[in-house]
Coordinates of C-alpha atoms in Angstrom, one line a residue:
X1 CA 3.8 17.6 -15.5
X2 CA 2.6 14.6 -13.7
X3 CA 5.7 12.5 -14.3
X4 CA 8.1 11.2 -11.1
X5 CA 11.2 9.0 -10.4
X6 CA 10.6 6.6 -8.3
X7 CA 13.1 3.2 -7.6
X8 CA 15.0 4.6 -10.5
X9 CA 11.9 4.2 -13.0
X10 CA 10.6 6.8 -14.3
X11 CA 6.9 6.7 -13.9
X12 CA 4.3 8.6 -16.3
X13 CA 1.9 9.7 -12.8
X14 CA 2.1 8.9 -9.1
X15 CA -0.7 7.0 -9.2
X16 CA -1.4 3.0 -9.0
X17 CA -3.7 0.3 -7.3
X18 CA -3.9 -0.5 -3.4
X19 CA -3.1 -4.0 -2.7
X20 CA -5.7 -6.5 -2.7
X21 CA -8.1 -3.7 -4.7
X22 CA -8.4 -5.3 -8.7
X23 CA -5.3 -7.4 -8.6
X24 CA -6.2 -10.7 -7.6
X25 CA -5.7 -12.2 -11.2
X26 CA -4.1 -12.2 -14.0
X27 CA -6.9 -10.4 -15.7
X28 CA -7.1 -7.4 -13.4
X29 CA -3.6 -7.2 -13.1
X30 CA -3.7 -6.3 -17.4
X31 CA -6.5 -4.0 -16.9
X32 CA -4.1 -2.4 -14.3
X33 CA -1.3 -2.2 -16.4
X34 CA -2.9 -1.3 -19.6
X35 CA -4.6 2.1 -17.6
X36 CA -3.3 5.0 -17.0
X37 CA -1.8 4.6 -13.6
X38 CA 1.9 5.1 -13.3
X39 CA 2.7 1.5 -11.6
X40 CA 1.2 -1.3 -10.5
X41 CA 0.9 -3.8 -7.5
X42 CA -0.4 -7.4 -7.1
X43 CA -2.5 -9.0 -4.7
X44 CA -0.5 -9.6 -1.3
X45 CA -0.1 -13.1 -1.8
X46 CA 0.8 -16.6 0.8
X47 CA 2.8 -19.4 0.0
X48 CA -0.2 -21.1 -0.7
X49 CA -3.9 -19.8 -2.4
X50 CA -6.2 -18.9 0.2
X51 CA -9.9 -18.2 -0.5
X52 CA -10.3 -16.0 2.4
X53 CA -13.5 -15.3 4.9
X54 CA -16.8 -15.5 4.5
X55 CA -18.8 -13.6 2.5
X56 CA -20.1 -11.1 3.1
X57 CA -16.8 -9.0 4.2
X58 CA -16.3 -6.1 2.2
X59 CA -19.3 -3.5 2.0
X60 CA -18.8 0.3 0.0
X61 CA -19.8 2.6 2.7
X62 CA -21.2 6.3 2.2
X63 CA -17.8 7.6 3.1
X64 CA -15.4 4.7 2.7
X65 CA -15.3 1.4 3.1
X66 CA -15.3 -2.0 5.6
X67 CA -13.7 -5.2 4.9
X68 CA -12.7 -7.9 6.4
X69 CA -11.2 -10.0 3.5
X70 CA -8.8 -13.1 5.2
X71 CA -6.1 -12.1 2.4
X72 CA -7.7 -14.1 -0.1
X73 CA -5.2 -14.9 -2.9
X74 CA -4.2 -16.9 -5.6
X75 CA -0.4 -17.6 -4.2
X76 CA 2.8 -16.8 -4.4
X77 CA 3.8 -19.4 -7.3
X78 CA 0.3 -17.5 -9.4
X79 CA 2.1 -13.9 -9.3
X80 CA 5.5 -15.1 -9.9
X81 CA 4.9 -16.7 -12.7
X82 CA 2.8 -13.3 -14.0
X83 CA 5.4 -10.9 -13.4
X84 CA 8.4 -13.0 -14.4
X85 CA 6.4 -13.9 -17.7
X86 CA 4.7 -11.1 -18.9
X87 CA 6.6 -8.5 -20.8
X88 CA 5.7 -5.2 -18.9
X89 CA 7.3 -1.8 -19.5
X90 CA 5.7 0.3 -16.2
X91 CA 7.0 -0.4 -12.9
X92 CA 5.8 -3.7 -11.1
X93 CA 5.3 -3.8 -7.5
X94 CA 5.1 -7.7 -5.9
X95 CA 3.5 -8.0 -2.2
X96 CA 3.9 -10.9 -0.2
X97 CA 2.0 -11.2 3.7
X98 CA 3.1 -14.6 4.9
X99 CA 1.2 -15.6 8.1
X100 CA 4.7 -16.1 10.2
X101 CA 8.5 -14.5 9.7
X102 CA 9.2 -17.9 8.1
X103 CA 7.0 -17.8 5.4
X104 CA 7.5 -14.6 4.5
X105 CA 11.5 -15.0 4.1
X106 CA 11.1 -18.4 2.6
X107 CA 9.3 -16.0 -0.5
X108 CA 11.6 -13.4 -0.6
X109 CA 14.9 -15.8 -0.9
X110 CA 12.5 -17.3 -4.2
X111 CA 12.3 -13.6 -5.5
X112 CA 15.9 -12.5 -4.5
X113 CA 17.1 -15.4 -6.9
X114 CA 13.8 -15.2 -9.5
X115 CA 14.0 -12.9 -12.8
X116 CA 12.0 -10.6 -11.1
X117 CA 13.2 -7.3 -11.3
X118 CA 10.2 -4.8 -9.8
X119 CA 10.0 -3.7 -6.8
X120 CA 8.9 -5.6 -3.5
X121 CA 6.3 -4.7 -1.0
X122 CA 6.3 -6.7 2.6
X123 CA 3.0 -6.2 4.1
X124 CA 3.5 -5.7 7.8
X125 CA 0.4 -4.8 8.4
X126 CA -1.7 -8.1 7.9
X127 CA -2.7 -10.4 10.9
X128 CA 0.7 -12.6 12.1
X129 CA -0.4 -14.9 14.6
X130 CA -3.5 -15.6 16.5
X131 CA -4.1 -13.7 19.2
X132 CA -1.2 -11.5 18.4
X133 CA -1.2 -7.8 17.0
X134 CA -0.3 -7.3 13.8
X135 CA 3.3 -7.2 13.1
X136 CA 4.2 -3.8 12.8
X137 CA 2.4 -3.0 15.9
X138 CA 5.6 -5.3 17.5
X139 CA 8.5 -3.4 17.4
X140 CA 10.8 -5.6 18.3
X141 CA 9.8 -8.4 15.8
X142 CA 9.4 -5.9 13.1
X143 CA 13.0 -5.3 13.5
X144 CA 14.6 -8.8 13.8
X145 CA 12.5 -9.3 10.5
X146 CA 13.6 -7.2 8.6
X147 CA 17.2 -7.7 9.8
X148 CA 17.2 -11.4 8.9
X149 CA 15.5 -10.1 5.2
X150 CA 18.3 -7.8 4.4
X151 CA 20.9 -10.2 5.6
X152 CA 20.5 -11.7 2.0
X153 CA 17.6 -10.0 0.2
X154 CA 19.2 -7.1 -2.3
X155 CA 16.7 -6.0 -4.7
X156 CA 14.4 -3.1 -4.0
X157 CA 12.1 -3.3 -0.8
X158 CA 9.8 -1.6 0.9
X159 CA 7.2 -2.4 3.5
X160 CA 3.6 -1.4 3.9
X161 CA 2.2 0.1 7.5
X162 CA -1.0 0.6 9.6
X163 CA -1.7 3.3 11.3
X164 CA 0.1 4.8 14.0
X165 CA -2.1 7.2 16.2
X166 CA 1.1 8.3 19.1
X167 CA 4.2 10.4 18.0
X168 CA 6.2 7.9 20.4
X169 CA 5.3 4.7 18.1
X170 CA 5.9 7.0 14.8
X171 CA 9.3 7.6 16.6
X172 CA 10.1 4.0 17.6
X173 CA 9.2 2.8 13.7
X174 CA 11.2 5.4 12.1
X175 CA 13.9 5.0 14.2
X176 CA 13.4 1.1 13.3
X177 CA 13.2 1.7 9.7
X178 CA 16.2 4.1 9.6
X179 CA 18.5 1.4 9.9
X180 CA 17.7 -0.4 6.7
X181 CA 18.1 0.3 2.8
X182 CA 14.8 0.5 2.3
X183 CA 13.4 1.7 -0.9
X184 CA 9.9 3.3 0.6
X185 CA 7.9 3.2 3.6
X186 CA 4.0 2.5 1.9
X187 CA 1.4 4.2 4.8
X188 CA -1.2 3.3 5.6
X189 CA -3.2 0.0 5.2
X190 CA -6.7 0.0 7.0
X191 CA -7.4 1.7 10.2
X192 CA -8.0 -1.9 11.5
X193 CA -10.8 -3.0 13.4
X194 CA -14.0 -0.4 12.7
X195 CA -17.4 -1.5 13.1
X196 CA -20.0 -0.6 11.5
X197 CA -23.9 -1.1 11.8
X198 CA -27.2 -1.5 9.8
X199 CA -29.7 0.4 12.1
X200 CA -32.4 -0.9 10.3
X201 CA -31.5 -4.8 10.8
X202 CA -29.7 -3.7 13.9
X203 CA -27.1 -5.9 12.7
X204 CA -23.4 -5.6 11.5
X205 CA -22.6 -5.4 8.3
X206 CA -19.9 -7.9 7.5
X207 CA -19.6 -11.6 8.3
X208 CA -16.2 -12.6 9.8
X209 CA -15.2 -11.5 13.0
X210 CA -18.5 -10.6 14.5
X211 CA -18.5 -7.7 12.3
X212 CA -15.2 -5.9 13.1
X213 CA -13.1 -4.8 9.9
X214 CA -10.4 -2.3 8.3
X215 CA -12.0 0.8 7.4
X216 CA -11.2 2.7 4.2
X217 CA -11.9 5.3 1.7
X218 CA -12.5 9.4 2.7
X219 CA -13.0 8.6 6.9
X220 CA -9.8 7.3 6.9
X221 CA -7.6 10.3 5.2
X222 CA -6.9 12.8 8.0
X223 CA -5.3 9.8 9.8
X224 CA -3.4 8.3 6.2
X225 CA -2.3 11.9 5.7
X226 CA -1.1 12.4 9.4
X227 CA 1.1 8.9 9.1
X228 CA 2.4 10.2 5.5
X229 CA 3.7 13.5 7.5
X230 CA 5.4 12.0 10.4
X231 CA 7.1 9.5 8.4
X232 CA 7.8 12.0 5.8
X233 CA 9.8 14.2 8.8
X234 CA 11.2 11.1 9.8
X235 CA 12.7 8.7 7.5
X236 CA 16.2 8.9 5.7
X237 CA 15.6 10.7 2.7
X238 CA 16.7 7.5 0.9
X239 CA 13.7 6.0 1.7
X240 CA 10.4 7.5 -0.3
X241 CA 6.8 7.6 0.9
X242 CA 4.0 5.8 -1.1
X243 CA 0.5 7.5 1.0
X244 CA -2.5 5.5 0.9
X245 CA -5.9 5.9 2.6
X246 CA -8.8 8.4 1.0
X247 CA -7.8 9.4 -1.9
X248 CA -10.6 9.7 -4.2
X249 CA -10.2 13.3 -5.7
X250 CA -6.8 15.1 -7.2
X251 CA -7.4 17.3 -4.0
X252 CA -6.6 14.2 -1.9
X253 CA -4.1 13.2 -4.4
X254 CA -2.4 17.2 -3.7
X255 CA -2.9 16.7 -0.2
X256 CA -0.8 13.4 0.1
X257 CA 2.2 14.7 -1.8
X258 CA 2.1 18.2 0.2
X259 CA 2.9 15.8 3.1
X260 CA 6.1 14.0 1.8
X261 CA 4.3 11.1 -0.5
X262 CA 6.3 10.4 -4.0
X263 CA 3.9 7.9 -5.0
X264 CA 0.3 7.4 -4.4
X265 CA -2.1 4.1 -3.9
X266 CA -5.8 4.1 -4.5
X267 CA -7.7 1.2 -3.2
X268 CA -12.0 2.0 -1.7
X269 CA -12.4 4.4 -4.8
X270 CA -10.6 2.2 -7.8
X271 CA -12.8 -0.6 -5.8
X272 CA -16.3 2.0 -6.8
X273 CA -15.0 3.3 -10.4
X274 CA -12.5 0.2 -11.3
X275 CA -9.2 1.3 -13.3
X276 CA -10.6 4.2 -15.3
X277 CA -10.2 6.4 -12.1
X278 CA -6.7 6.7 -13.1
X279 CA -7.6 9.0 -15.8
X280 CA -9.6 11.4 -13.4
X281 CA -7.0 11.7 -11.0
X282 CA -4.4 12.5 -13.2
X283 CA -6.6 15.1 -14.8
X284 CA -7.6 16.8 -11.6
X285 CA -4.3 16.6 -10.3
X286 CA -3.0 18.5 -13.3
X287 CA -6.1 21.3 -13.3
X288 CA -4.9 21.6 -9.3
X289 CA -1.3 22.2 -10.1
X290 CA -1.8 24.3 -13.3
X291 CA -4.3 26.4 -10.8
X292 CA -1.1 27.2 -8.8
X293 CA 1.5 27.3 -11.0
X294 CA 3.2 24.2 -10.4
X295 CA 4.8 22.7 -13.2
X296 CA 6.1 19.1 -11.5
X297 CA 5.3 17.6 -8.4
X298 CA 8.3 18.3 -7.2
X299 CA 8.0 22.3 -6.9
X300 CA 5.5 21.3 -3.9
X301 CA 6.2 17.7 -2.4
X302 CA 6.7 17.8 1.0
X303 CA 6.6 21.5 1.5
X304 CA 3.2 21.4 3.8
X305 CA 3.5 24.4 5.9
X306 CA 3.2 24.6 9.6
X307 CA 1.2 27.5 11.6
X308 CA 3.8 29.8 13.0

């Protein structure tokens, strides 16, 4: 019932981990990949290990979550080795977020020519450059990027997004992204740059940048599921939709593919319940569809229906 193609694998649910939510090492990664999620993803990783800000930077809100992490990581060589070396039989996912264009195609020329045969995700949606926004919020940079990528990379790629909040910038991206083979558009990372307070101390909550972080979990899923619908109505329909952002419930889960998503990531609730969550999404999703006579997730993906 559950079961979806997705980058010509076929995968057992639509579910899997967020980036940078238990898949930092190699021992989360097995946990990952011996649940019941469909696929898998690692750690957005840097050339080089980074440990990342100061603690304390991630903090499990009532309705979600704040973090302001630094993309602490064990780098890029950690990761390859893992998924070049360990005999895996559900779809890989390998995200790299250098902290300049060079950096991040001096990683994917090592993976175009490694054994690696997943699927990559290029994390636009990380800090770039100091004092610069992040790059997906440049358009033009976003596109000489990934023109200079597919120049020589040719194995499955797709890119992950923050949130767009104008239908002009979700027009300007798409029109961007059109132009490339891209295997999925992955929306969206962290509605960047929340703040949030502890009345009592009258203090933030999180260390680095004077409290300010990406916010995540249930307050952020009107705004994931409005980014999964405009790109949805947007993109080629080569290139598939992972949604991410609020998903803690099949309900959510329903919601997300309703609006064009083929795949789903969890990240603020697999953080709470760790990878057994898997297990309860799958089952709710499957009571939801059974409820409405839906026997695949394709009878209903991308069918939401409009007020007319």
């Amino acid at each position: 019932m559950l079961k979806t193609v997705f980058a010509n694998h076929e995968l057992e649910n639509p579910f899997m981990n967020a980036s940078g939510v238990h898949c930092m090492t190699t021992e989360e990664l097995n946990e990952l990949y011996h649940s019941s999620a469909g696929a898998f993803i690692t750690k957005s990783c840097t050339p080089l290990q980074r440990t990342g800000n100061p603690e304390p930077r991630y903090i499990d809100l009532p309705n979600g979550s704040i973090n302001s992490m630094g993309l602490p990581n064990k780098g890029f060589d950690y990761y390859l080795d893992y998924v070049t070396h360990t005999p895996y039989r559900k779809l890989c996912f390998f995200s790299i977020s250098g902290m300049s264009a060079a950096e991040n195609l001096d990683m994917l020329r090592r993976l175009e020519t490694s054994s690696f045969d997943g699927v990559t995700e290029l994390n636009l949606s990380c800090p770039n450059v100091p004092g610069k926004p992040q790059l997906a919020y440049d358009f033009e940079q976003t596109e000489r990027l990934l023109t200079q990528v597919f120049d020589f990379y040719r194995k499955p790629l797709g890119v992950k997004l923050p949130p767009y909040f104008d239908f002009a910038h979700f027009d300007q991206m798409a029109d961007i992204l059109n132009q490339f083979p891209l295997t999925y558009v992955n929306t969206i990372n962290s509605v960047g740059n929340g703040l949030v307070i502890d009345p009592d101390l009258e203090q933030v909550v999180i260390k680095p940048k004077n409290g300010f972080g990406g916010l995540g979990g249930p307050l952020i899923k009107a705004t994931a599921l409005a980014n999964v619908r405009a790109f949805a109505t947007r993109l080629n329909s080569e290139i598939k939709i992972i949604g991410t952002g609020g998903i803690t419930n099949g309900q959510d889960a329903f919601e997300h593919l309703l609006c064009g998503a083929s795949v789903l990531q969890v990240g603020t609730q697999l953080h709470k319940e760790g990878p057994t969550i898997f297990d309860r999404l799958a089952r709710e999703l499957s009571d939801i569809m059974k409820k409405k006579g839906y026997a695949a997730i394709d009878e209903f993906r991308g069918k939401l229906k409009d007020l007319s």
